[in-house]
């Protein structure tokens, strides 16, 4: 088939290559072998990512899916999804929207804003008339409106010159209380983060409470453009407000008449109590015991505290090691808790002992969830009233997202691998950092593991380049 001359040429070429490889191996130094190992490792990591991306579907399906449902809900669940927006740019694969899921966690309807660029959705509250109060910052201002869930039409709306607002509540038929965050005065370099009461009839602010007048200005390292990150304000009784300055790691109750802080759960940088919490709810336990249910976001758990014998005592903890940046928790009348597990992109209803009985997956970054017919926020019994105090793991997930079932994502595997070892502390810190921040920058088509491989390859390449630069500099000297 082949001529003798062609075969001879091939043999000569093969022999020459073999000789060159042999001479290279004989003359190779330890540094050369290290270079080869680094190059091979980087190539393998990149090849794995390329194959995974080419042969798999989206790492995070943007569709809305039912998870576990062993106890159908008794009404519709409304979910606000933050979505991804960065400096006015949006990502269509990480959409911001409102969603209604029915009793069996099937999607009933979705709603996306068509007005203003870069709209986010944060707090959504059911009103007594069956409509929804919606908070949606966009384009450097905040839009608050009443939405008819049947027609998806706005009944009324107000625009505020607030760059960012996560929560507003109706105090009465004509009064709104609003948490205004990221209120940075560049000229005087002070934070004007505040809570205001706004009259819908007269269109004016009738009450104002600024955080810098009630907190040491050195709190959380000093005032900056996002000093308090005030993410929640709820009415507690006739004259009190429950506030959540996230960056201060505490939930406080403010008396509107005196302007003083009447109660405080947690303190700045005491992460054993709260760590960058969201949406605390105030409950009253047996014998009038003050109780708070909190999405303890930075600690990846939901906790409940009761004020006993003059101090706050943690009576319930659920989801540690399973939840990822939870941002809402509501106690339902049946005693279960509705939790928004934001970076696992799901809403779950769990029993007091941590069993998931209702689960709904909603990308991208759900923020708030309300079960219609149960009132705004929490309206159920405390954990102590249910005789269920303790710490519980989650069970029963359908596991449709990495990290929510047996299929562990990179940060969950990192924690599991080093659990109980001397490296468990650093591993947990890295896993938490990765789990909280990487999802906001990682494309939806890139899995958590592929992102880790890319970062690993990048770190190796940078280290290699740095090492070569040092070696060459030494040679020149």
CSV table of C-alpha atoms in Angstrom, one decimal, residues 68-69 71-79 101-105 124-126 132 328 330-334 336-340 347-350 357-360 368-379:
chain,number,residue,atom,x,y,z
A,68,UNK,CA,-40.2,17.5,47.0
A,69,UNK,CA,-43.9,17.7,47.9
A,71,UNK,CA,-47.5,17.8,52.1
A,72,UNK,CA,-49.2,20.0,49.6
A,73,UNK,CA,-49.5,23.6,50.7
A,74,UNK,CA,-52.8,25.0,51.7
A,75,UNK,CA,-52.5,28.0,49.3
A,76,UNK,CA,-50.4,29.7,46.7
A,77,UNK,CA,-46.8,30.7,47.5
A,78,UNK,CA,-45.6,34.0,46.1
A,79,UNK,CA,-41.8,34.2,45.5
A,101,UNK,CA,-46.4,28.5,42.8
A,102,UNK,CA,-49.5,26.5,43.6
A,103,UNK,CA,-50.2,24.0,46.4
A,104,UNK,CA,-48.2,21.2,44.7
A,105,UNK,CA,-45.3,23.5,43.7
A,124,UNK,CA,-43.2,41.2,48.4
A,125,UNK,CA,-46.1,41.4,51.0
A,126,UNK,CA,-49.7,40.2,50.8
A,132,UNK,CA,-49.3,42.4,46.7
A,328,UNK,CA,-36.2,34.7,54.6
A,330,UNK,CA,-41.6,32.7,58.0
A,331,UNK,CA,-43.3,30.6,60.7
A,332,UNK,CA,-46.6,29.2,59.2
A,333,UNK,CA,-49.8,28.6,61.2
A,334,UNK,CA,-49.2,24.9,60.9
A,336,UNK,CA,-43.7,24.6,59.8
A,337,UNK,CA,-41.3,27.2,58.5
A,338,UNK,CA,-41.1,28.6,55.0
A,339,UNK,CA,-37.5,29.3,54.1
A,340,UNK,CA,-35.9,31.0,51.1
A,347,UNK,CA,-38.0,27.8,48.6
A,348,UNK,CA,-38.7,25.1,51.1
A,349,UNK,CA,-41.2,24.4,53.8
A,350,UNK,CA,-39.7,22.4,56.7
A,357,UNK,CA,-42.3,18.7,52.9
A,358,UNK,CA,-42.6,21.3,50.1
A,359,UNK,CA,-39.9,22.4,47.8
A,360,UNK,CA,-39.8,24.8,44.8
A,368,UNK,CA,-38.7,36.6,49.7
A,369,UNK,CA,-41.6,34.1,49.9
A,370,UNK,CA,-45.1,34.5,51.3
A,371,UNK,CA,-47.8,31.8,51.7
A,372,UNK,CA,-51.1,33.5,50.8
A,373,UNK,CA,-53.8,33.2,53.4
A,374,UNK,CA,-51.3,33.2,56.3
A,375,UNK,CA,-50.8,36.9,56.6
A,376,UNK,CA,-47.6,38.9,56.2
A,377,UNK,CA,-44.4,37.4,57.7
A,378,UNK,CA,-44.7,34.9,60.5
A,379,UNK,CA,-48.1,34.0,62.0
